[in-house]
PDB file of C-alpha atoms in Angstrom:
ATOM      1  CA  UNK A   1      77.451  17.410  58.889  1.00  0.00           C
ATOM      2  CA  UNK A   2      76.982  18.245  62.379  1.00  0.00           C
ATOM      3  CA  UNK A   3      74.446  21.100  63.131  1.00  0.00           C
ATOM      4  CA  UNK A   4      76.640  22.011  66.111  1.00  0.00           C
ATOM      5  CA  UNK A   5      78.126  25.511  65.737  1.00  0.00           C
ATOM      6  CA  UNK A   6      81.564  26.513  66.027  1.00  0.00           C
ATOM      7  CA  UNK A   7      82.581  29.336  68.349  1.00  0.00           C
ATOM      8  CA  UNK A   8      85.938  31.167  68.698  1.00  0.00           C
ATOM      9  CA  UNK A   9      86.865  31.964  72.389  1.00  0.00           C
ATOM     10  CA  UNK A  10      90.136  33.382  73.684  1.00  0.00           C
ATOM     11  CA  UNK A  11      89.413  32.156  77.391  1.00  0.00           C
ATOM     12  CA  UNK A  12      87.398  29.741  79.202  1.00  0.00           C
ATOM     13  CA  UNK A  13      84.173  31.948  79.403  1.00  0.00           C
ATOM     14  CA  UNK A  14      81.233  31.539  81.735  1.00  0.00           C
ATOM     15  CA  UNK A  15      78.788  31.750  78.783  1.00  0.00           C
ATOM     16  CA  UNK A  16      76.044  29.015  78.687  1.00  0.00           C
ATOM     17  CA  UNK A  17      77.337  26.999  75.823  1.00  0.00           C
ATOM     18  CA  UNK A  18      76.439  23.454  76.850  1.00  0.00           C
ATOM     19  CA  UNK A  19      76.365  20.976  73.885  1.00  0.00           C
ATOM     20  CA  UNK A  20      78.082  23.471  71.560  1.00  0.00           C
ATOM     21  CA  UNK A  21      81.204  22.447  69.855  1.00  0.00           C
ATOM     22  CA  UNK A  22      83.815  25.302  70.971  1.00  0.00           C
ATOM     23  CA  UNK A  23      86.979  26.151  69.044  1.00  0.00           C
ATOM     24  CA  UNK A  24      89.572  28.159  70.903  1.00  0.00           C
ATOM     25  CA  UNK A  25      92.273  29.672  68.485  1.00  0.00           C
ATOM     26  CA  UNK A  26      95.011  29.275  71.083  1.00  0.00           C
ATOM     27  CA  UNK A  27      94.245  25.527  71.341  1.00  0.00           C
ATOM     28  CA  UNK A  28      94.188  25.281  67.599  1.00  0.00           C
ATOM     29  CA  UNK A  29      97.762  27.015  67.420  1.00  0.00           C
ATOM     30  CA  UNK A  30      99.382  25.023  70.087  1.00  0.00           C
ATOM     31  CA  UNK A  31      97.917  21.461  69.751  1.00  0.00           C
ATOM     32  CA  UNK A  32     100.378  20.247  67.106  1.00  0.00           C
ATOM     33  CA  UNK A  33     103.573  21.508  68.879  1.00  0.00           C
ATOM     34  CA  UNK A  34     102.338  19.951  72.080  1.00  0.00           C
ATOM     35  CA  UNK A  35     101.443  16.751  70.257  1.00  0.00           C
ATOM     36  CA  UNK A  36     105.094  16.688  68.989  1.00  0.00           C
ATOM     37  CA  UNK A  37     106.324  16.811  72.660  1.00  0.00           C
ATOM     38  CA  UNK A  38     103.936  14.201  73.731  1.00  0.00           C
ATOM     39  CA  UNK A  39     105.188  11.822  71.082  1.00  0.00           C
ATOM     40  CA  UNK A  40     108.572  11.945  72.957  1.00  0.00           C
ATOM     41  CA  UNK A  41     107.322  11.262  76.374  1.00  0.00           C
ATOM     42  CA  UNK A  42     104.078   9.177  75.884  1.00  0.00           C
ATOM     43  CA  UNK A  43     104.966   5.593  75.468  1.00  0.00           C
ATOM     44  CA  UNK A  44     102.990   2.523  75.305  1.00  0.00           C
ATOM     45  CA  UNK A  45     104.273  -1.059  75.807  1.00  0.00           C
ATOM     46  CA  UNK A  46     101.695  -3.605  75.057  1.00  0.00           C
ATOM     47  CA  UNK A  47     103.729  -6.302  77.145  1.00  0.00           C
ATOM     48  CA  UNK A  48     103.452  -4.284  80.232  1.00  0.00           C
ATOM     49  CA  UNK A  49     100.841  -1.736  79.899  1.00  0.00           C
ATOM     50  CA  UNK A  50      97.065  -2.350  79.981  1.00  0.00           C
ATOM     51  CA  UNK A  51      95.327   0.783  78.364  1.00  0.00           C
ATOM     52  CA  UNK A  52      97.482   3.570  80.198  1.00  0.00           C
ATOM     53  CA  UNK A  53      95.215   6.146  81.660  1.00  0.00           C
ATOM     54  CA  UNK A  54      96.124   9.781  80.475  1.00  0.00           C
ATOM     55  CA  UNK A  55      94.169  12.338  82.660  1.00  0.00           C
ATOM     56  CA  UNK A  56      93.743  15.817  81.350  1.00  0.00           C
ATOM     57  CA  UNK A  57      93.033  18.534  84.037  1.00  0.00           C
ATOM     58  CA  UNK A  58      91.177  21.437  82.785  1.00  0.00           C
ATOM     59  CA  UNK A  59      90.183  20.269  79.126  1.00  0.00           C
ATOM     60  CA  UNK A  60      88.587  23.539  78.101  1.00  0.00           C
ATOM     61  CA  UNK A  61      87.051  23.132  74.744  1.00  0.00           C
ATOM     62  CA  UNK A  62      88.325  19.594  74.344  1.00  0.00           C
ATOM     63  CA  UNK A  63      90.164  20.236  71.336  1.00  0.00           C
ATOM     64  CA  UNK A  64      93.689  18.955  72.764  1.00  0.00           C
ATOM     65  CA  UNK A  65      92.419  15.545  73.588  1.00  0.00           C
ATOM     66  CA  UNK A  66      90.644  15.320  70.320  1.00  0.00           C
ATOM     67  CA  UNK A  67      93.835  16.065  68.595  1.00  0.00           C
ATOM     68  CA  UNK A  68      96.090  13.755  70.506  1.00  0.00           C
ATOM     69  CA  UNK A  69      94.063  10.606  71.050  1.00  0.00           C
ATOM     70  CA  UNK A  70      93.976   9.417  67.455  1.00  0.00           C
ATOM     71  CA  UNK A  71      97.966   9.216  67.552  1.00  0.00           C
ATOM     72  CA  UNK A  72      97.696   6.991  70.898  1.00  0.00           C
ATOM     73  CA  UNK A  73      94.960   4.592  70.013  1.00  0.00           C
ATOM     74  CA  UNK A  74      95.836   2.245  72.981  1.00  0.00           C
ATOM     75  CA  UNK A  75      95.873   4.955  75.660  1.00  0.00           C
ATOM     76  CA  UNK A  76      92.607   5.911  77.426  1.00  0.00           C
ATOM     77  CA  UNK A  77      92.120   9.854  77.748  1.00  0.00           C
ATOM     78  CA  UNK A  78      90.197  11.184  80.516  1.00  0.00           C
ATOM     79  CA  UNK A  79      89.039  14.761  79.978  1.00  0.00           C
ATOM     80  CA  UNK A  80      87.904  16.733  83.095  1.00  0.00           C
ATOM     81  CA  UNK A  81      86.717  20.509  83.602  1.00  0.00           C
ATOM     82  CA  UNK A  82      85.743  22.576  86.518  1.00  0.00           C
ATOM     83  CA  UNK A  83      83.293  24.715  84.283  1.00  0.00           C
ATOM     84  CA  UNK A  84      80.231  22.716  83.700  1.00  0.00           C
ATOM     85  CA  UNK A  85      79.410  24.825  80.587  1.00  0.00           C
ATOM     86  CA  UNK A  86      82.203  23.410  78.832  1.00  0.00           C
ATOM     87  CA  UNK A  87      81.258  19.821  79.295  1.00  0.00           C
ATOM     88  CA  UNK A  88      79.116  19.815  76.058  1.00  0.00           C
ATOM     89  CA  UNK A  89      81.840  20.777  73.866  1.00  0.00           C
ATOM     90  CA  UNK A  90      84.347  18.414  75.581  1.00  0.00           C
ATOM     91  CA  UNK A  91      81.696  15.477  75.187  1.00  0.00           C
ATOM     92  CA  UNK A  92      81.175  16.563  71.410  1.00  0.00           C
ATOM     93  CA  UNK A  93      84.945  16.024  70.571  1.00  0.00           C
ATOM     94  CA  UNK A  94      85.086  12.767  72.782  1.00  0.00           C
ATOM     95  CA  UNK A  95      82.142  11.280  70.948  1.00  0.00           C
ATOM     96  CA  UNK A  96      83.536  12.317  67.465  1.00  0.00           C
ATOM     97  CA  UNK A  97      86.967  10.801  68.137  1.00  0.00           C
ATOM     98  CA  UNK A  98      87.542   8.352  65.163  1.00  0.00           C
ATOM     99  CA  UNK A  99      89.645   5.996  67.733  1.00  0.00           C
ATOM    100  CA  UNK A 100      87.030   6.159  70.383  1.00  0.00           C
ATOM    101  CA  UNK A 101      89.618   6.323  73.093  1.00  0.00           C
ATOM    102  CA  UNK A 102      88.413   9.506  74.803  1.00  0.00           C
ATOM    103  CA  UNK A 103      86.176   8.878  78.020  1.00  0.00           C
ATOM    104  CA  UNK A 104      83.251  11.087  78.550  1.00  0.00           C
ATOM    105  CA  UNK A 105      84.149  14.252  80.676  1.00  0.00           C
ATOM    106  CA  UNK A 106      84.245  14.408  84.389  1.00  0.00           C
ATOM    107  CA  UNK A 107      83.401  17.852  86.048  1.00  0.00           C
ATOM    108  CA  UNK A 108      86.184  18.137  88.441  1.00  0.00           C
ATOM    109  CA  UNK A 109      87.826  20.634  90.890  1.00  0.00           C
ATOM    110  CA  UNK A 110      91.460  19.907  91.020  1.00  0.00           C
ATOM    111  CA  UNK A 111      91.661  21.361  94.611  1.00  0.00           C
ATOM    112  CA  UNK A 112      89.478  18.283  95.695  1.00  0.00           C
ATOM    113  CA  UNK A 113      91.283  15.010  96.317  1.00  0.00           C
ATOM    114  CA  UNK A 114      90.933  12.716  93.186  1.00  0.00           C
ATOM    115  CA  UNK A 115      89.476   9.928  95.301  1.00  0.00           C
ATOM    116  CA  UNK A 116      86.173  11.664  95.263  1.00  0.00           C
ATOM    117  CA  UNK A 117      86.040  11.143  91.665  1.00  0.00           C
ATOM    118  CA  UNK A 118      86.667   7.454  91.844  1.00  0.00           C
ATOM    119  CA  UNK A 119      90.533   7.461  91.153  1.00  0.00           C
ATOM    120  CA  UNK A 120      92.692   5.081  93.220  1.00  0.00           C
ATOM    121  CA  UNK A 121      96.335   6.173  94.490  1.00  0.00           C
ATOM    122  CA  UNK A 122      98.968   5.278  91.933  1.00  0.00           C
ATOM    123  CA  UNK A 123      96.473   4.540  89.164  1.00  0.00           C
ATOM    124  CA  UNK A 124      97.301   7.204  86.547  1.00  0.00           C
ATOM    125  CA  UNK A 125      99.982   6.864  83.865  1.00  0.00           C
ATOM    126  CA  UNK A 126      99.941  10.724  82.691  1.00  0.00           C
ATOM    127  CA  UNK A 127      98.617  13.702  84.030  1.00  0.00           C
ATOM    128  CA  UNK A 128      98.193  16.567  81.503  1.00  0.00           C
ATOM    129  CA  UNK A 129      97.396  20.305  82.070  1.00  0.00           C
ATOM    130  CA  UNK A 130      97.636  23.147  79.691  1.00  0.00           C
ATOM    131  CA  UNK A 131      97.270  26.805  80.423  1.00  0.00           C
ATOM    132  CA  UNK A 132      95.232  26.642  83.710  1.00  0.00           C
ATOM    133  CA  UNK A 133      97.881  27.699  86.562  1.00  0.00           C
ATOM    134  CA  UNK A 134      98.290  31.217  85.422  1.00  0.00           C
ATOM    135  CA  UNK A 135      94.482  31.839  85.101  1.00  0.00           C
ATOM    136  CA  UNK A 136      93.461  30.234  88.488  1.00  0.00           C
ATOM    137  CA  UNK A 137      94.189  30.725  91.994  1.00  0.00           C
ATOM    138  CA  UNK A 138      97.380  29.496  93.343  1.00  0.00           C
ATOM    139  CA  UNK A 139      95.400  26.839  95.229  1.00  0.00           C
ATOM    140  CA  UNK A 140      94.759  25.027  91.992  1.00  0.00           C
ATOM    141  CA  UNK A 141      98.424  24.866  91.307  1.00  0.00           C
ATOM    142  CA  UNK A 142      98.997  23.303  94.731  1.00  0.00           C
ATOM    143  CA  UNK A 143      95.983  20.905  94.103  1.00  0.00           C
ATOM    144  CA  UNK A 144      97.450  19.763  90.784  1.00  0.00           C
ATOM    145  CA  UNK A 145     100.768  18.901  92.199  1.00  0.00           C
ATOM    146  CA  UNK A 146      99.338  17.301  95.294  1.00  0.00           C
ATOM    147  CA  UNK A 147      97.049  15.184  93.104  1.00  0.00           C
ATOM    148  CA  UNK A 148      99.543  14.184  90.586  1.00  0.00           C
ATOM    149  CA  UNK A 149     101.962  13.256  93.389  1.00  0.00           C
ATOM    150  CA  UNK A 150      99.291  10.871  94.969  1.00  0.00           C
ATOM    151  CA  UNK A 151      97.623   9.271  91.913  1.00  0.00           C
ATOM    152  CA  UNK A 152     100.388   9.115  89.383  1.00  0.00           C
ATOM    153  CA  UNK A 153     101.949   5.553  89.279  1.00  0.00           C
ATOM    154  CA  UNK A 154     105.627   5.477  90.154  1.00  0.00           C
ATOM    155  CA  UNK A 155     107.862   6.864  87.424  1.00  0.00           C
ATOM    156  CA  UNK A 156     104.723   8.109  85.748  1.00  0.00           C
ATOM    157  CA  UNK A 157     104.626  11.616  84.279  1.00  0.00           C
ATOM    158  CA  UNK A 158     102.826  14.983  84.622  1.00  0.00           C
ATOM    159  CA  UNK A 159     103.143  17.247  81.566  1.00  0.00           C
ATOM    160  CA  UNK A 160     102.349  21.028  82.060  1.00  0.00           C
ATOM    161  CA  UNK A 161     102.188  23.491  79.388  1.00  0.00           C
ATOM    162  CA  UNK A 162     101.877  27.385  79.622  1.00  0.00           C
ATOM    163  CA  UNK A 163     103.929  30.464  80.143  1.00  0.00           C
ATOM    164  CA  UNK A 164     106.350  30.539  83.205  1.00  0.00           C
ATOM    165  CA  UNK A 165     108.858  32.826  84.909  1.00  0.00           C
ATOM    166  CA  UNK A 166     111.958  31.606  86.261  1.00  0.00           C
ATOM    167  CA  UNK A 167     113.752  32.727  89.439  1.00  0.00           C
ATOM    168  CA  UNK A 168     111.423  35.720  89.542  1.00  0.00           C
ATOM    169  CA  UNK A 169     112.141  36.857  86.075  1.00  0.00           C
ATOM    170  CA  UNK A 170     109.667  37.054  83.210  1.00  0.00           C
ATOM    171  CA  UNK A 171     110.758  37.262  79.586  1.00  0.00           C
ATOM    172  CA  UNK A 172     110.145  38.309  77.048  1.00  0.00           C
ATOM    173  CA  UNK A 173     108.370  41.599  77.359  1.00  0.00           C
ATOM    174  CA  UNK A 174     105.216  40.190  75.763  1.00  0.00           C
ATOM    175  CA  UNK A 175     105.017  37.750  78.651  1.00  0.00           C
ATOM    176  CA  UNK A 176     105.546  40.604  81.112  1.00  0.00           C
ATOM    177  CA  UNK A 177     102.657  42.603  79.766  1.00  0.00           C
ATOM    178  CA  UNK A 178     100.545  39.294  79.584  1.00  0.00           C
ATOM    179  CA  UNK A 179     101.335  38.678  83.238  1.00  0.00           C
ATOM    180  CA  UNK A 180     100.156  42.287  84.137  1.00  0.00           C
ATOM    181  CA  UNK A 181      97.040  41.895  82.253  1.00  0.00           C
ATOM    182  CA  UNK A 182      96.132  38.775  84.103  1.00  0.00           C
ATOM    183  CA  UNK A 183      96.789  40.333  87.523  1.00  0.00           C
ATOM    184  CA  UNK A 184      94.690  43.378  86.423  1.00  0.00           C
ATOM    185  CA  UNK A 185      91.717  40.870  85.643  1.00  0.00           C
ATOM    186  CA  UNK A 186      92.316  38.890  89.003  1.00  0.00           C
ATOM    187  CA  UNK A 187      95.151  39.596  91.424  1.00  0.00           C
ATOM    188  CA  UNK A 188      95.128  35.812  92.289  1.00  0.00           C
ATOM    189  CA  UNK A 189      96.200  35.054  88.596  1.00  0.00           C
ATOM    190  CA  UNK A 190      99.601  35.299  86.947  1.00  0.00           C
ATOM    191  CA  UNK A 191     102.698  33.379  85.705  1.00  0.00           C
ATOM    192  CA  UNK A 192     103.821  30.706  88.006  1.00  0.00           C
ATOM    193  CA  UNK A 193     107.681  30.541  88.604  1.00  0.00           C
ATOM    194  CA  UNK A 194     109.385  27.449  87.689  1.00  0.00           C
ATOM    195  CA  UNK A 195     111.634  27.799  90.760  1.00  0.00           C
ATOM    196  CA  UNK A 196     108.819  27.676  93.107  1.00  0.00           C
ATOM    197  CA  UNK A 197     106.993  24.886  91.240  1.00  0.00           C
ATOM    198  CA  UNK A 198     110.205  22.669  91.824  1.00  0.00           C
ATOM    199  CA  UNK A 199     109.826  23.442  95.477  1.00  0.00           C
ATOM    200  CA  UNK A 200     106.051  22.453  95.461  1.00  0.00           C
ATOM    201  CA  UNK A 201     106.941  19.265  93.422  1.00  0.00           C
ATOM    202  CA  UNK A 202     109.335  18.082  95.873  1.00  0.00           C
ATOM    203  CA  UNK A 203     106.680  17.993  98.600  1.00  0.00           C
ATOM    204  CA  UNK A 204     104.773  15.698  96.568  1.00  0.00           C
ATOM    205  CA  UNK A 205     107.484  13.324  95.220  1.00  0.00           C
ATOM    206  CA  UNK A 206     107.674  15.032  91.649  1.00  0.00           C
ATOM    207  CA  UNK A 207     110.957  16.014  89.961  1.00  0.00           C
ATOM    208  CA  UNK A 208     111.366  18.242  86.910  1.00  0.00           C
ATOM    209  CA  UNK A 209     113.159  16.078  84.305  1.00  0.00           C
ATOM    210  CA  UNK A 210     112.798  18.360  81.272  1.00  0.00           C
ATOM    211  CA  UNK A 211     111.803  21.680  80.062  1.00  0.00           C
ATOM    212  CA  UNK A 212     110.990  22.171  76.403  1.00  0.00           C
ATOM    213  CA  UNK A 213     110.702  25.509  74.701  1.00  0.00           C
ATOM    214  CA  UNK A 214     107.557  25.972  72.783  1.00  0.00           C
ATOM    215  CA  UNK A 215     106.276  28.671  70.413  1.00  0.00           C
ATOM    216  CA  UNK A 216     104.798  31.895  71.492  1.00  0.00           C
ATOM    217  CA  UNK A 217     107.179  31.988  74.564  1.00  0.00           C
ATOM    218  CA  UNK A 218     105.632  29.033  76.380  1.00  0.00           C
ATOM    219  CA  UNK A 219     107.198  25.948  77.803  1.00  0.00           C
ATOM    220  CA  UNK A 220     106.213  22.407  78.398  1.00  0.00           C
ATOM    221  CA  UNK A 221     107.453  21.023  81.847  1.00  0.00           C
ATOM    222  CA  UNK A 222     107.869  17.265  82.377  1.00  0.00           C
ATOM    223  CA  UNK A 223     107.629  15.968  85.962  1.00  0.00           C
ATOM    224  CA  UNK A 224     108.374  12.598  87.027  1.00  0.00           C
ATOM    225  CA  UNK A 225     106.933  10.791  90.032  1.00  0.00           C
ATOM    226  CA  UNK A 226     109.548   9.507  92.184  1.00  0.00           C
TER     227      UNK A 226
END
C-alpha cells in the first residue's frame, strides 16, 4: 500500500503538497459522467491513428486522466498544470495507471504558445479542459482557444467541461450564487458565456458541434477544429 496520504481539496490550492496524492471531491463526483461523454467522442482507429495524443490543460490533482486512461489504452494522455505544487500528485496518478498510457506532467502556462513546450502545430488529437476557465483570468480562456486552434489536427476536438452562462443569462440560481462567489474572490473570475466563447472560437478555426448537459448544472462543450 502506498505511503502517500490522501487529501480532500475543493479548489487548486497553493499549499506545498508536492509528491502527495490529492483527492478533489468534485473530481471524484464528475469523472464518471465526463468519461461517458468521452466514450461518445474519443475514437481510435488502429488503421489510421498512431497513438493519438490527448492533452489535458490544467490537470489539477490528476484524478481525471487516471480515471479516463484505462478505458482508452491506445491513446497517450498528456497531463499539464500551471501550479507546480500539484505536479507531484499528477505524477503519482500517472505512474500508478495500470495501462501505463499517461505521460509525466508538464508545467504549462496556457497563455504561452505550446511550441515552447515542444508541441508541433496540428499535432494534437484532443484537447481537454475541466473547471479552469471560470477560476482563471480571461486571458487563460483566450490562450486555451488560441492554442487549440493552432495545435489540434484538422477535424480534431477540444472538450470543455464546467459551468457556463448563455446569452448573458446564468441558470439556475445556484450558478448565479456560485458566479457571485467567484467574483468576490477574484473579479477576473466568473462563468464564461457560451455565446462569447463561440465568437472567440471562430477566430481560431473552432466550431461548437455539441453541448452535453451534465450533472450539477454543468455542461460539456465539444469544439471541432475546422
